[in-house]
Short mmCIF file of C-alpha atoms in Angstrom, two decimals:
data_model
loop_
_atom_site.label_atom_id
_atom_site.label_comp_id
_atom_site.label_asym_id
_atom_site.label_seq_id
_atom_site.Cartn_x
_atom_site.Cartn_y
_atom_site.Cartn_z
CA UNK M 22 54.05 76.95 45.60
CA UNK M 23 56.84 79.24 46.69
CA UNK M 24 60.57 78.77 46.60
CA UNK M 25 60.74 77.44 50.14
CA UNK M 26 58.28 74.65 49.32
CA UNK M 27 60.22 73.80 46.18
CA UNK M 28 63.51 73.80 48.09
CA UNK M 29 62.15 71.43 50.74
CA UNK M 30 60.64 69.17 48.07
CA UNK M 31 63.90 68.97 46.13
CA UNK M 32 65.77 68.24 49.31
CA UNK M 33 63.47 65.32 50.12
CA UNK M 34 63.79 64.02 46.57
CA UNK M 35 67.60 64.12 46.82
CA UNK M 36 67.53 62.30 50.13
CA UNK M 37 65.18 59.67 48.76
CA UNK M 38 67.46 59.06 45.77
CA UNK M 39 70.46 58.61 48.05
CA UNK M 40 68.41 56.39 50.35
CA UNK M 41 67.34 54.19 47.43
CA UNK M 42 70.95 53.46 46.47
CA UNK M 43 72.10 52.85 50.05
CA UNK M 44 69.04 50.67 50.80
CA UNK M 45 69.79 48.44 47.82
CA UNK M 46 73.36 48.02 49.15
CA UNK M 47 72.03 47.19 52.64
CA UNK M 48 69.70 44.50 51.27
CA UNK M 49 72.55 42.98 49.29
CA UNK M 50 74.73 42.89 52.42
CA UNK M 51 72.10 41.73 54.86
CA UNK M 52 74.58 39.84 57.05
CA UNK M 53 76.55 43.00 57.70
CA UNK M 54 73.36 44.81 58.72
CA UNK M 55 72.38 41.98 61.06
CA UNK M 56 75.81 42.12 62.67
CA UNK M 57 75.38 45.86 63.14
CA UNK M 58 72.00 45.24 64.76
CA UNK M 59 73.44 42.62 67.13
CA UNK M 60 76.31 44.99 67.99
CA UNK M 61 73.72 47.69 68.74
CA UNK M 62 71.92 45.37 71.15
CA UNK M 63 75.18 44.59 72.95
CA UNK M 64 76.13 48.27 73.03
CA UNK M 65 72.75 48.99 74.56
CA UNK M 66 73.46 46.71 77.51
CA UNK M 67 77.01 48.04 77.90
CA UNK M 68 75.94 51.69 77.94
CA UNK M 69 73.14 51.01 80.42
CA UNK M 70 75.64 49.43 82.82
CA UNK M 71 78.24 52.18 82.37
CA UNK M 72 76.08 55.30 82.46
CA UNK M 73 75.77 57.19 85.74
CA UNK M 74 72.35 56.76 87.27
CA UNK M 75 70.36 59.14 89.41
CA UNK M 76 66.90 59.60 90.83
CA UNK M 77 65.59 63.05 89.92
CA UNK M 78 67.81 65.80 88.46
CA UNK M 79 68.86 68.49 90.92
CA UNK M 80 66.84 71.60 90.19
CA UNK M 81 67.90 75.21 90.49
CA UNK M 82 64.62 76.37 92.00
CA UNK M 83 66.14 79.52 93.47
CA UNK M 84 65.80 78.33 97.05
CA UNK M 85 68.22 76.85 99.55
CA UNK M 86 67.37 74.90 102.69
CA UNK M 87 69.81 74.99 105.57
CA UNK M 88 70.25 73.46 109.01
CA UNK M 89 72.23 75.37 111.63
CA UNK M 90 73.90 73.28 114.30
CA UNK M 91 75.62 74.87 117.29
CA UNK M 92 77.52 73.30 120.18
CA UNK M 93 75.50 70.62 121.92
CA UNK M 94 75.77 72.45 125.22
CA UNK M 95 74.57 75.77 123.77
CA UNK M 96 71.37 77.31 125.04
CA UNK M 97 68.46 78.50 122.96
CA UNK M 98 69.50 82.12 123.45
CA UNK M 99 72.98 81.34 122.17
CA UNK M 100 71.42 79.62 119.15
CA UNK M 101 69.28 82.66 118.48
CA UNK M 102 72.33 84.92 118.49
CA UNK M 103 74.18 82.63 116.03
CA UNK M 104 71.11 82.51 113.80
CA UNK M 105 71.02 86.31 113.60
CA UNK M 106 74.73 86.42 112.74
CA UNK M 107 74.32 83.81 109.99
CA UNK M 108 71.29 85.58 108.52
CA UNK M 109 73.13 88.91 108.37
CA UNK M 110 76.12 87.24 106.73
CA UNK M 111 73.96 85.45 104.14
CA UNK M 112 72.11 88.63 103.24
CA UNK M 113 75.40 90.31 102.32
CA UNK M 114 75.87 87.91 99.39
CA UNK M 115 74.81 89.56 96.10
CA UNK M 116 72.92 86.42 94.98
CA UNK M 117 70.70 86.26 98.09
CA UNK M 118 67.32 87.98 98.08
CA UNK M 119 65.89 87.02 101.48
CA UNK M 120 66.64 84.83 104.50
CA UNK M 121 64.22 83.39 107.07
CA UNK M 122 64.82 80.98 109.91
CA UNK M 123 63.52 79.60 113.18
CA UNK M 124 65.22 77.89 116.09
CA UNK M 125 64.51 74.71 117.97
CA UNK M 126 64.25 72.57 114.82
CA UNK M 127 65.82 69.20 114.19
CA UNK M 128 67.35 67.20 117.00
CA UNK M 129 67.07 69.72 119.85
CA UNK M 130 67.33 73.28 121.06
CA UNK M 131 70.77 73.70 119.49
CA UNK M 132 69.44 73.38 115.92
CA UNK M 133 67.76 75.88 113.63
CA UNK M 134 66.34 75.79 110.16
CA UNK M 135 67.13 78.42 107.52
CA UNK M 136 65.38 79.23 104.24
CA UNK M 137 67.39 81.20 101.69
CA UNK M 138 65.65 82.78 98.69
CA UNK M 139 67.97 83.59 95.78
CA UNK M 140 67.58 86.21 93.12
CA UNK M 141 66.26 85.30 89.63
CA UNK M 142 68.42 83.12 87.39
CA UNK M 143 69.55 85.97 85.15
CA UNK M 144 70.87 87.96 88.14
CA UNK M 145 73.10 85.35 89.74
CA UNK M 146 75.43 82.41 88.99
CA UNK M 147 74.24 78.76 89.07
CA UNK M 148 73.04 77.52 92.41
CA UNK M 149 76.04 75.19 92.99
CA UNK M 150 78.41 78.13 92.63
CA UNK M 151 76.32 80.19 95.05
CA UNK M 152 76.31 77.34 97.59
CA UNK M 153 80.09 77.02 97.41
CA UNK M 154 80.49 80.73 98.01
CA UNK M 155 78.07 80.74 100.93
CA UNK M 156 79.82 77.78 102.56
CA UNK M 157 83.07 79.72 102.60
CA UNK M 158 81.38 82.77 104.13
CA UNK M 159 79.40 81.09 106.91
CA UNK M 160 82.44 79.07 107.99
CA UNK M 161 83.81 82.21 109.66
CA UNK M 162 81.32 82.06 112.56
CA UNK M 163 82.78 79.94 115.41
CA UNK M 164 80.56 77.51 117.25
CA UNK M 165 77.98 77.17 114.46
CA UNK M 166 77.78 75.00 111.34
CA UNK M 167 75.40 75.60 108.46
CA UNK M 168 74.56 72.71 106.12
CA UNK M 169 72.81 73.77 102.92
CA UNK M 170 71.24 71.96 99.99
CA UNK M 171 68.99 73.07 97.11
CA UNK M 172 65.25 72.87 97.62
CA UNK M 173 63.62 70.39 95.25
CA UNK M 174 60.07 70.20 93.98
CA UNK M 175 60.21 66.40 94.09
CA UNK M 176 61.64 65.16 97.39
CA UNK M 177 60.92 61.88 99.13
CA UNK M 178 61.17 61.41 102.88
CA UNK M 179 59.85 63.59 105.69
CA UNK M 180 62.59 63.24 108.29
CA UNK M 181 64.67 66.31 109.25
CA UNK M 182 67.90 66.26 107.30
CA UNK M 183 71.11 68.25 106.97
CA UNK M 184 71.58 67.25 103.30
CA UNK M 185 69.88 66.11 100.13
CA UNK M 186 70.35 62.39 100.91
CA UNK M 187 70.26 60.27 104.05
CA UNK M 188 71.94 57.10 105.24
CA UNK M 189 70.76 55.48 108.49
CA UNK M 190 72.62 53.20 110.91
CA UNK M 191 70.59 50.89 113.15
CA UNK M 192 71.60 48.66 116.03
CA UNK M 193 70.15 47.02 119.11
CA UNK M 194 73.28 48.12 121.03
CA UNK M 195 73.15 51.87 121.61
CA UNK M 196 76.68 52.03 123.04
CA UNK M 197 78.12 50.22 120.01
CA UNK M 198 76.22 52.53 117.68
CA UNK M 199 77.64 55.61 119.42
CA UNK M 200 81.12 54.13 119.23
CA UNK M 201 81.05 53.46 115.47
CA UNK M 202 79.08 56.47 114.27
CA UNK M 203 82.02 58.95 114.50
CA UNK M 204 84.22 56.43 112.64
CA UNK M 205 81.69 56.14 109.82
CA UNK M 206 81.30 59.94 109.61
CA UNK M 207 85.08 60.39 109.50
CA UNK M 208 85.47 57.77 106.77
CA UNK M 209 82.70 59.23 104.60
CA UNK M 210 83.99 62.77 105.09
CA UNK M 211 87.26 61.73 103.42
CA UNK M 212 85.47 60.78 100.19
CA UNK M 213 85.96 63.60 97.68
CA UNK M 214 82.69 62.74 95.95
CA UNK M 215 80.61 63.65 99.04
CA UNK M 216 80.01 67.00 100.65
CA UNK M 217 78.53 68.23 103.95
CA UNK M 218 78.64 64.83 105.68
CA UNK M 219 76.95 65.21 109.07
CA UNK M 220 74.98 63.21 111.61
CA UNK M 221 71.83 63.75 113.61
CA UNK M 222 73.20 62.00 116.70
CA UNK M 223 73.96 64.39 119.55
CA UNK M 224 75.06 62.63 122.72
CA UNK M 225 77.31 65.31 124.21
CA UNK M 226 74.64 67.61 125.59
CA UNK M 227 75.01 69.14 129.06
CA UNK M 228 72.62 68.77 131.94
CA UNK M 229 72.64 69.45 135.67
CA UNK M 230 72.44 66.33 137.78
CA UNK M 231 70.68 66.94 141.09
CA UNK M 232 71.20 64.38 143.87
CA UNK M 233 68.88 64.75 146.88
CA UNK M 234 69.99 63.64 150.35
CA UNK M 235 66.74 62.02 151.43
CA UNK M 236 67.84 61.51 155.03
CA UNK M 237 68.65 65.17 155.40
CA UNK M 238 65.40 66.15 153.73
CA UNK M 239 63.45 63.90 156.11
CA UNK M 240 65.00 65.68 159.14
CA UNK M 241 63.58 68.95 157.83
CA UNK M 242 60.23 67.37 157.06
CA UNK M 243 60.68 67.82 153.30
CA UNK M 244 59.43 65.25 150.84
CA UNK M 245 60.56 64.63 147.27
CA UNK M 246 57.22 65.97 146.00
CA UNK M 247 57.90 69.31 147.73
CA UNK M 248 61.30 69.56 146.02
CA UNK M 249 59.80 68.72 142.63
CA UNK M 250 57.09 71.34 143.12
CA UNK M 251 59.60 74.04 144.00
CA UNK M 252 61.75 73.26 140.97
CA UNK M 253 58.65 73.28 138.77
CA UNK M 254 57.68 76.71 140.12
CA UNK M 255 61.15 78.04 139.30
CA UNK M 256 61.89 76.47 135.91
CA UNK M 257 58.74 74.73 134.65
CA UNK M 258 56.56 77.72 133.65
CA UNK M 259 53.69 76.76 135.93
CA UNK M 260 50.33 78.31 135.09
CA UNK M 261 48.99 79.93 138.25
CA UNK M 262 46.09 82.05 137.04
CA UNK M 263 44.08 83.34 134.08
CA UNK M 264 43.25 87.01 133.49
CA UNK M 265 39.94 87.40 131.70
CA UNK M 266 39.23 90.40 129.50
CA UNK M 267 36.09 91.11 127.48
CA UNK M 268 37.78 90.12 124.22
CA UNK M 269 40.59 87.82 125.30
CA UNK M 270 42.14 85.90 128.17
CA UNK M 271 45.72 85.73 129.35
CA UNK M 272 47.41 82.89 131.19
CA UNK M 273 49.69 83.92 134.03
CA UNK M 274 52.89 81.88 134.16
CA UNK M 275 55.22 81.71 137.16
CA UNK M 276 58.94 81.24 136.60
CA UNK M 277 62.30 82.72 137.46
CA UNK M 278 63.46 85.85 135.72
CA UNK M 279 65.41 85.07 132.51
CA UNK M 280 68.75 86.19 133.95
CA UNK M 281 68.58 83.29 136.44
CA UNK M 282 68.27 80.64 133.71
CA UNK M 283 71.76 81.00 132.37
CA UNK M 284 73.72 79.27 135.11
CA UNK M 285 73.34 76.38 137.52
CA UNK M 286 74.31 78.78 140.32
CA UNK M 287 70.64 79.77 140.43
CA UNK M 288 69.95 76.46 142.20
CA UNK M 289 71.78 77.83 145.25
CA UNK M 290 69.13 80.53 145.55
CA UNK M 291 66.18 78.14 145.43
CA UNK M 292 64.39 77.59 148.74
CA UNK M 293 61.95 74.86 149.70
CA UNK M 294 58.80 76.09 151.44
CA UNK M 295 58.05 73.99 154.51
CA UNK M 296 54.49 74.50 155.83
CA UNK M 297 53.67 74.82 159.53
CA UNK M 298 53.44 71.48 161.35
CA UNK M 299 53.41 69.91 164.77
CA UNK M 300 56.37 67.92 166.08
CA UNK M 301 56.17 64.52 167.78
CA UNK M 302 56.16 66.09 171.30
CA UNK M 303 53.35 68.46 170.35
CA UNK M 304 55.37 71.61 169.64
CA UNK M 305 54.21 73.80 166.75
CA UNK M 306 56.81 74.36 164.04
CA UNK M 307 56.21 77.55 162.11
CA UNK M 308 56.38 77.63 158.30
CA UNK M 309 59.90 78.25 157.13
CA UNK M 310 62.18 77.91 154.09
CA UNK M 311 65.14 75.57 153.65
CA UNK M 312 67.83 76.24 151.01
CA UNK M 313 67.93 73.54 148.36
CA UNK M 314 71.74 73.47 148.57
CA UNK M 315 71.54 72.04 152.10
CA UNK M 316 69.53 69.06 150.88
CA UNK M 317 71.03 68.31 147.50
CA UNK M 318 74.23 68.47 145.51
CA UNK M 319 74.40 69.20 141.79
CA UNK M 320 77.04 68.97 139.07
CA UNK M 321 77.07 69.18 135.25
CA UNK M 322 76.98 65.88 133.37
CA UNK M 323 76.72 64.79 129.73
CA UNK M 324 73.48 63.49 128.28
CA UNK M 325 72.13 62.82 124.78
CA UNK M 326 69.88 65.54 123.42
CA UNK M 327 67.81 62.85 121.72
CA UNK M 328 67.83 59.11 121.04
CA UNK M 329 66.43 58.35 117.61
CA UNK M 330 64.73 55.08 116.75
CA UNK M 331 63.78 53.41 113.51
CA UNK M 332 61.90 50.14 113.38
CA UNK M 333 62.17 49.74 117.20
CA UNK M 334 65.98 49.92 117.02
CA UNK M 335 68.27 52.74 118.04
CA UNK M 336 69.25 54.64 114.90
CA UNK M 337 71.36 57.55 113.75
CA UNK M 338 71.03 59.34 110.42
CA UNK M 339 73.90 60.48 108.23
CA UNK M 340 73.19 63.27 105.74
CA UNK M 341 75.29 64.15 102.73
CA UNK M 342 75.32 66.15 99.52
CA UNK M 343 77.02 65.31 96.24
CA UNK M 344 79.83 67.20 94.64
CA UNK M 345 78.92 68.72 91.24
CA UNK M 346 79.19 66.10 88.53
CA UNK M 347 78.91 63.10 90.89
CA UNK M 348 75.93 60.78 90.35
CA UNK M 349 73.86 59.22 93.10
CA UNK M 350 74.69 55.71 91.85
CA UNK M 351 78.41 56.44 92.29
CA UNK M 352 77.82 57.81 95.79
CA UNK M 353 75.78 54.81 96.95
CA UNK M 354 78.44 52.39 95.68
CA UNK M 355 81.19 54.35 97.46
CA UNK M 356 79.29 54.45 100.75
CA UNK M 357 78.59 50.71 100.72
CA UNK M 358 82.23 50.02 99.79
CA UNK M 359 83.48 52.27 102.60
CA UNK M 360 81.27 50.53 105.16
CA UNK M 361 82.88 47.22 104.21
CA UNK M 362 86.42 48.62 104.22
CA UNK M 363 86.28 50.08 107.74
CA UNK M 364 84.82 46.83 109.12
CA UNK M 365 81.53 47.97 110.64
CA UNK M 366 80.18 45.16 112.91
CA UNK M 367 77.36 43.06 111.54
CA UNK M 368 75.14 44.14 114.45
CA UNK M 369 75.06 47.64 112.91
CA UNK M 370 72.91 47.74 109.81
CA UNK M 371 73.17 50.57 107.30
CA UNK M 372 70.48 51.54 104.80
CA UNK M 373 69.68 54.50 102.61
CA UNK M 374 66.60 56.53 103.43
CA UNK M 375 64.41 59.07 101.71
CA UNK M 376 65.35 59.90 98.12
CA UNK M 377 68.41 57.61 98.18
CA UNK M 378 66.27 54.64 99.25
CA UNK M 379 63.67 55.36 96.57
CA UNK M 380 66.50 55.60 94.02
CA UNK M 381 67.82 52.15 94.94
CA UNK M 382 64.36 50.63 94.68
CA UNK M 383 63.71 52.28 91.31
CA UNK M 384 67.13 51.15 90.05
CA UNK M 385 66.28 47.53 90.86
CA UNK M 386 62.91 47.83 89.10
CA UNK M 387 64.05 49.65 85.94
CA UNK M 388 64.96 46.52 83.90
CA UNK M 389 61.65 44.89 84.81
CA UNK M 390 59.76 48.05 83.90
CA UNK M 391 61.39 48.19 80.47
CA UNK M 392 60.78 44.47 79.97
CA UNK M 393 57.11 44.88 80.89
CA UNK M 394 56.80 47.72 78.36
CA UNK M 395 58.33 45.57 75.61
CA UNK M 396 56.11 42.60 76.42
CA UNK M 397 53.02 44.81 76.37
CA UNK M 398 53.98 46.26 72.99
CA UNK M 399 54.64 42.76 71.61
CA UNK M 400 51.24 41.50 72.73
CA UNK M 401 49.40 44.50 71.27
CA UNK M 402 51.23 44.24 67.95
CA UNK M 403 50.73 40.47 67.87
CA UNK M 404 46.95 40.94 68.13
CA UNK M 405 47.08 43.72 65.54
CA UNK M 406 48.99 41.70 62.91
CA UNK M 407 47.72 38.28 64.03
CA UNK M 408 51.30 37.08 63.89
CA UNK M 409 54.12 36.18 66.23
CA UNK M 410 56.80 37.24 63.73
CA UNK M 411 56.03 40.77 62.54
CA UNK M 412 56.01 42.31 66.07
CA UNK M 413 59.64 41.21 66.41
CA UNK M 414 60.48 43.24 63.30
CA UNK M 415 58.94 46.32 64.87
CA UNK M 416 60.70 45.74 68.19
CA UNK M 417 64.04 45.48 66.37
CA UNK M 418 63.98 49.28 65.99
CA UNK M 419 64.18 49.87 69.73
CA UNK M 420 67.85 48.95 70.47
CA UNK M 421 69.11 51.72 68.21
CA UNK M 422 66.84 54.21 69.96
CA UNK M 423 68.19 53.11 73.34
CA UNK M 424 71.79 53.53 72.20
CA UNK M 425 71.04 56.99 70.85
CA UNK M 426 69.33 58.06 74.07
CA UNK M 427 72.12 56.77 76.32
CA UNK M 428 74.87 58.27 74.15
CA UNK M 429 73.10 61.63 74.12
CA UNK M 430 72.79 61.62 77.92
CA UNK M 431 76.48 60.77 78.32
CA UNK M 432 77.60 63.43 75.82
CA UNK M 433 75.48 66.08 77.58
CA UNK M 434 76.82 64.93 80.98
CA UNK M 435 73.39 63.89 82.25
CA UNK M 436 72.48 60.97 84.47
CA UNK M 437 70.04 58.23 83.57
CA UNK M 438 67.31 59.42 85.92
CA UNK M 439 63.61 58.72 86.31
CA UNK M 440 62.91 61.56 83.87
CA UNK M 441 65.26 59.98 81.32
CA UNK M 442 63.50 56.64 81.82
CA UNK M 443 60.18 58.32 81.03
CA UNK M 444 61.82 59.71 77.91
CA UNK M 445 62.93 56.21 76.86
CA UNK M 446 59.38 54.89 77.28
CA UNK M 447 58.04 57.79 75.18
CA UNK M 448 60.80 57.12 72.66
CA UNK M 449 59.67 53.51 72.29
CA UNK M 450 56.27 54.68 71.08
CA UNK M 451 57.75 57.24 68.69
CA UNK M 452 60.44 55.05 67.13
CA UNK M 453 58.43 51.92 66.42
CA UNK M 454 56.16 53.86 64.05
CA UNK M 455 58.96 53.69 61.42
CA UNK M 456 58.72 49.93 61.23
CA UNK M 457 54.92 49.97 61.44
CA UNK M 458 54.67 52.27 58.42
CA UNK M 459 57.04 50.04 56.42
CA UNK M 460 55.55 46.68 57.36
CA UNK M 461 51.93 47.75 56.85
CA UNK M 462 52.65 48.83 53.28
CA UNK M 463 54.84 45.76 52.55
CA UNK M 464 52.17 43.32 53.73
CA UNK M 465 49.50 45.13 51.74
CA UNK M 466 51.69 45.09 48.61
CA UNK M 467 52.37 41.36 48.97
CA UNK M 468 48.65 40.58 49.26
CA UNK M 469 47.37 42.88 46.52
CA UNK M 470 50.19 42.83 43.94
CA UNK M 471 51.67 39.40 44.61
CA UNK M 472 55.23 40.71 45.01
CA UNK M 473 57.86 38.77 46.88
CA UNK M 474 58.93 39.99 50.32
CA UNK M 475 62.17 41.60 49.11
CA UNK M 476 60.54 43.73 46.43
CA UNK M 477 57.59 44.56 48.69
CA UNK M 478 59.73 45.83 51.56
CA UNK M 479 61.95 47.73 49.11
CA UNK M 480 58.98 49.62 47.68
CA UNK M 481 57.54 50.15 51.15
CA UNK M 482 60.76 51.77 52.37
CA UNK M 483 60.92 54.14 49.40
CA UNK M 484 57.26 55.14 49.44
CA UNK M 485 57.19 55.60 53.22
CA UNK M 486 60.51 57.42 53.38
CA UNK M 487 58.99 60.90 53.19
CA UNK M 488 56.29 60.42 55.92
CA UNK M 489 58.82 58.66 58.12
CA UNK M 490 61.22 61.59 57.84
CA UNK M 491 58.43 64.13 58.36
CA UNK M 492 57.06 62.51 61.52
CA UNK M 493 60.56 62.01 62.91
CA UNK M 494 61.52 65.64 62.27
CA UNK M 495 58.25 66.81 63.81
CA UNK M 496 58.93 64.83 66.99
CA UNK M 497 62.59 65.93 66.96
CA UNK M 498 61.82 69.63 66.72
CA UNK M 499 59.10 69.23 69.32
CA UNK M 500 61.63 67.83 71.81
CA UNK M 501 64.37 70.38 71.10
CA UNK M 502 62.86 73.09 73.39
CA UNK M 503 62.96 70.59 76.26
CA UNK M 504 66.59 69.72 75.59
CA UNK M 505 67.83 73.28 75.02
CA UNK M 506 65.56 75.13 77.43
CA UNK M 507 66.81 77.06 80.44
CA UNK M 508 65.30 78.89 83.37
CA UNK M 509 63.18 77.74 86.26
CA UNK M 510 62.76 73.94 86.36
CA UNK M 511 64.81 73.36 83.18
CA UNK M 512 66.96 70.70 84.89
CA UNK M 513 63.87 68.53 85.34
CA UNK M 514 62.87 68.76 81.67
CA UNK M 515 66.24 68.52 79.92
CA UNK M 516 66.79 64.73 80.32
CA UNK M 517 63.41 64.12 78.67
CA UNK M 518 64.28 66.22 75.63
CA UNK M 519 67.87 64.92 75.36
CA UNK M 520 66.66 61.32 75.45
CA UNK M 521 64.07 61.84 72.71
CA UNK M 522 66.38 63.87 70.44
CA UNK M 523 69.34 61.50 70.76
CA UNK M 524 67.22 58.40 70.32
CA UNK M 525 65.43 59.74 67.26
CA UNK M 526 68.61 60.83 65.47
CA UNK M 527 70.47 57.55 65.99
CA UNK M 528 67.49 55.27 65.36
CA UNK M 529 66.50 57.15 62.22
CA UNK M 530 69.92 56.59 60.67
CA UNK M 531 69.96 52.87 61.53
CA UNK M 532 66.40 51.55 61.40
CA UNK M 533 65.86 52.68 57.80
CA UNK M 534 68.33 49.93 56.87
CA UNK M 535 68.05 47.30 59.60
CA UNK M 536 64.23 47.07 59.64
CA UNK M 537 63.86 45.78 56.02
CA UNK M 538 66.70 43.31 56.58
CA UNK M 539 65.08 41.97 59.76
CA UNK M 540 61.77 41.79 57.92
CA UNK M 541 63.30 39.57 55.22
CA UNK M 542 65.01 37.26 57.70
CA UNK M 543 61.88 36.82 59.80
CA UNK M 544 59.76 36.31 56.69
CA UNK M 545 62.10 33.50 55.63
CA UNK M 546 61.79 32.03 59.10
CA UNK M 547 58.00 32.26 58.85
CA UNK M 548 57.97 30.43 55.51
CA UNK M 549 60.38 27.78 56.81
CA UNK M 550 58.31 27.16 59.97
CA UNK M 551 55.11 26.92 57.92
CA UNK M 552 56.70 24.39 55.56
CA UNK M 553 57.91 22.30 58.50
CA UNK M 554 54.44 22.37 60.03
CA UNK M 555 52.85 21.41 56.71
CA UNK M 556 55.25 18.49 56.19
CA UNK M 557 54.64 17.24 59.73
CA UNK M 558 50.86 17.44 59.29
CA UNK M 559 51.04 15.66 55.96
CA UNK M 560 53.22 12.85 57.34
CA UNK M 561 50.76 12.25 60.18
CA UNK M 562 47.91 12.03 57.65
CA UNK M 563 49.85 9.44 55.60
CA UNK M 564 50.09 11.63 52.51
CA UNK M 565 53.27 12.62 50.70
CA UNK M 566 54.37 16.18 51.33
#
C-alpha cells in the first residue's frame, strides 16, 4: 500500500486508541452520560420550538412574476400604455434579460401580468437585490403599481395573486368587509417584516349610469328593447355578417370607431332608429331617429370591478411578500396578532390561502409525522430483534441527530422547511445504523463467548468503530455538495444537505458514548423485569423462587 493508505490507517488507529480511553471513562460515569442524553432530548424540543419554520425555500430561478395595477377607473388603452412604459423601464436594468406581459389579467381591465426573465446567476446579483432595485425604478411611473415576487417551481394555489403568499377575508356582509379591508391592509403595511401588501378588492371603478325616461320614450314609440339594441350596435361589437373566402372566413363586427369609446359624451351622438308606423287616427309616421339624450340622462358613478366569493361568502384576498431573512412562521404569527389588535369583527373571518395555508397544515402535522416515523422504526426493529428493549437503545441515537440538524440550520440561517423535514427523516435512517452495528455485535458476543453486557458492548464499540466512522464519513461527504452547492435550484437542495451534515457530525460525537451506556441500563432493566416475572410465576405455582 502507498503512503496515503498508511496515513489513513494510522489516523484511524490513533482515533480508535483515543476512543478506547474516552469510552472507558464514559462507561465509568454512566450517570453523567445519561444526564447528557436527557439534556439532548430537552434541547431537541426547545430548538424545534425556537427555530424559524417555513414551507419551501425561496428559489432564485431567474424569473420574476409581476402584477401591474393601474387606477380603477383607467381604461384598457391606458393600461396598455403603462405596461409599455414599465416594460421599457425594466429592460434598462442590467440584470434583466427579457420582459413579457399581457393586459386584462387579475381582477379586471386595469390589471396586467408581467414576466421578467433575469440573466444567469453569474451575471447578476441575488434575486432579492434585483427585486429591491426594480421596485425603486418602477415606482417612478405615476398611476401604476407593480408587485413582483420570485417564480417558484413548487407553488400551491391557483388564484391570481400580487405576492408569494395570500390571506383571505370572508364575510356575509359585503359592506362590512369593504369597510374593514382598508384598515387591515393599512395595519399589515406597517409591519416591517412584510413587503408589497396589496388587495384584490377593487370597488372604486367608474361606470356610466343611464336612466331612461320611459314616459318620454313611450311618446316617441320607443321601447326599452330598441334602446338596448342601439346601445349594443354602438358598444357591444355585434356580429352582422360573415365574409367567406376559399381558405378562411371573417366575421364582420359593427361598433363605433375607437375614438368614440373614450368619453361618455359619445352617448349624446347616439340615435334610436324608430321604424315607420301608423298612428291611432290612421296617419302614417315615417321612420325617423330620436337622439338618446332626449330620452335618457347619464352620469358617472362608482361600481366594483369585481366581487370575489369563497365558499359562498363575499371574500377579498390580501397578498404579501416577506422581507429577506423573515420566516413564514413569523409572518403568520404577526398577521394573526395584528388581526386581534385592530379588533376585526367576528363576522369577518381571516384565513391563509395557497402556500401559506399548506404551510400551516404541514406545521400542525409535522410532530405526528415524526412520531409515526419513530413508531414504524420501533416496530420494525422490535420484530428484527424480537425484543421490546433493544429498539429503544437504537432510537436513543436520534435526539442527538435532531439537535445537530436544528443547530446547523440555525447557524446557516435556514428555516425548518419541508425539505429540512425530509432531511431529518433521511437522517433517522442514517444515524441509527451506528447503534445497530454496535448492538448486533454485542448480542452475538454475549451468546457465543458468554461475556457480560459491559464487556460485550465495550468490545463491540471498539471493533465497530472503524466501519461506523467510514459509513458516517461516506454519508457526510455525500451530503456536502448539497449543502455547499450553488446555482440554479440550490436553495431547494441546501436545507437537505445542511440537515444531514449537521446531524451526522453532532450525533457521531455523542452516540459513540451514549449508546453503550443506554444499552447497559436497558439490559439491567431487562434482567430485572425477567427476574420479577420469574418470581411472580414461581409464587403462583407454589414453589420457592
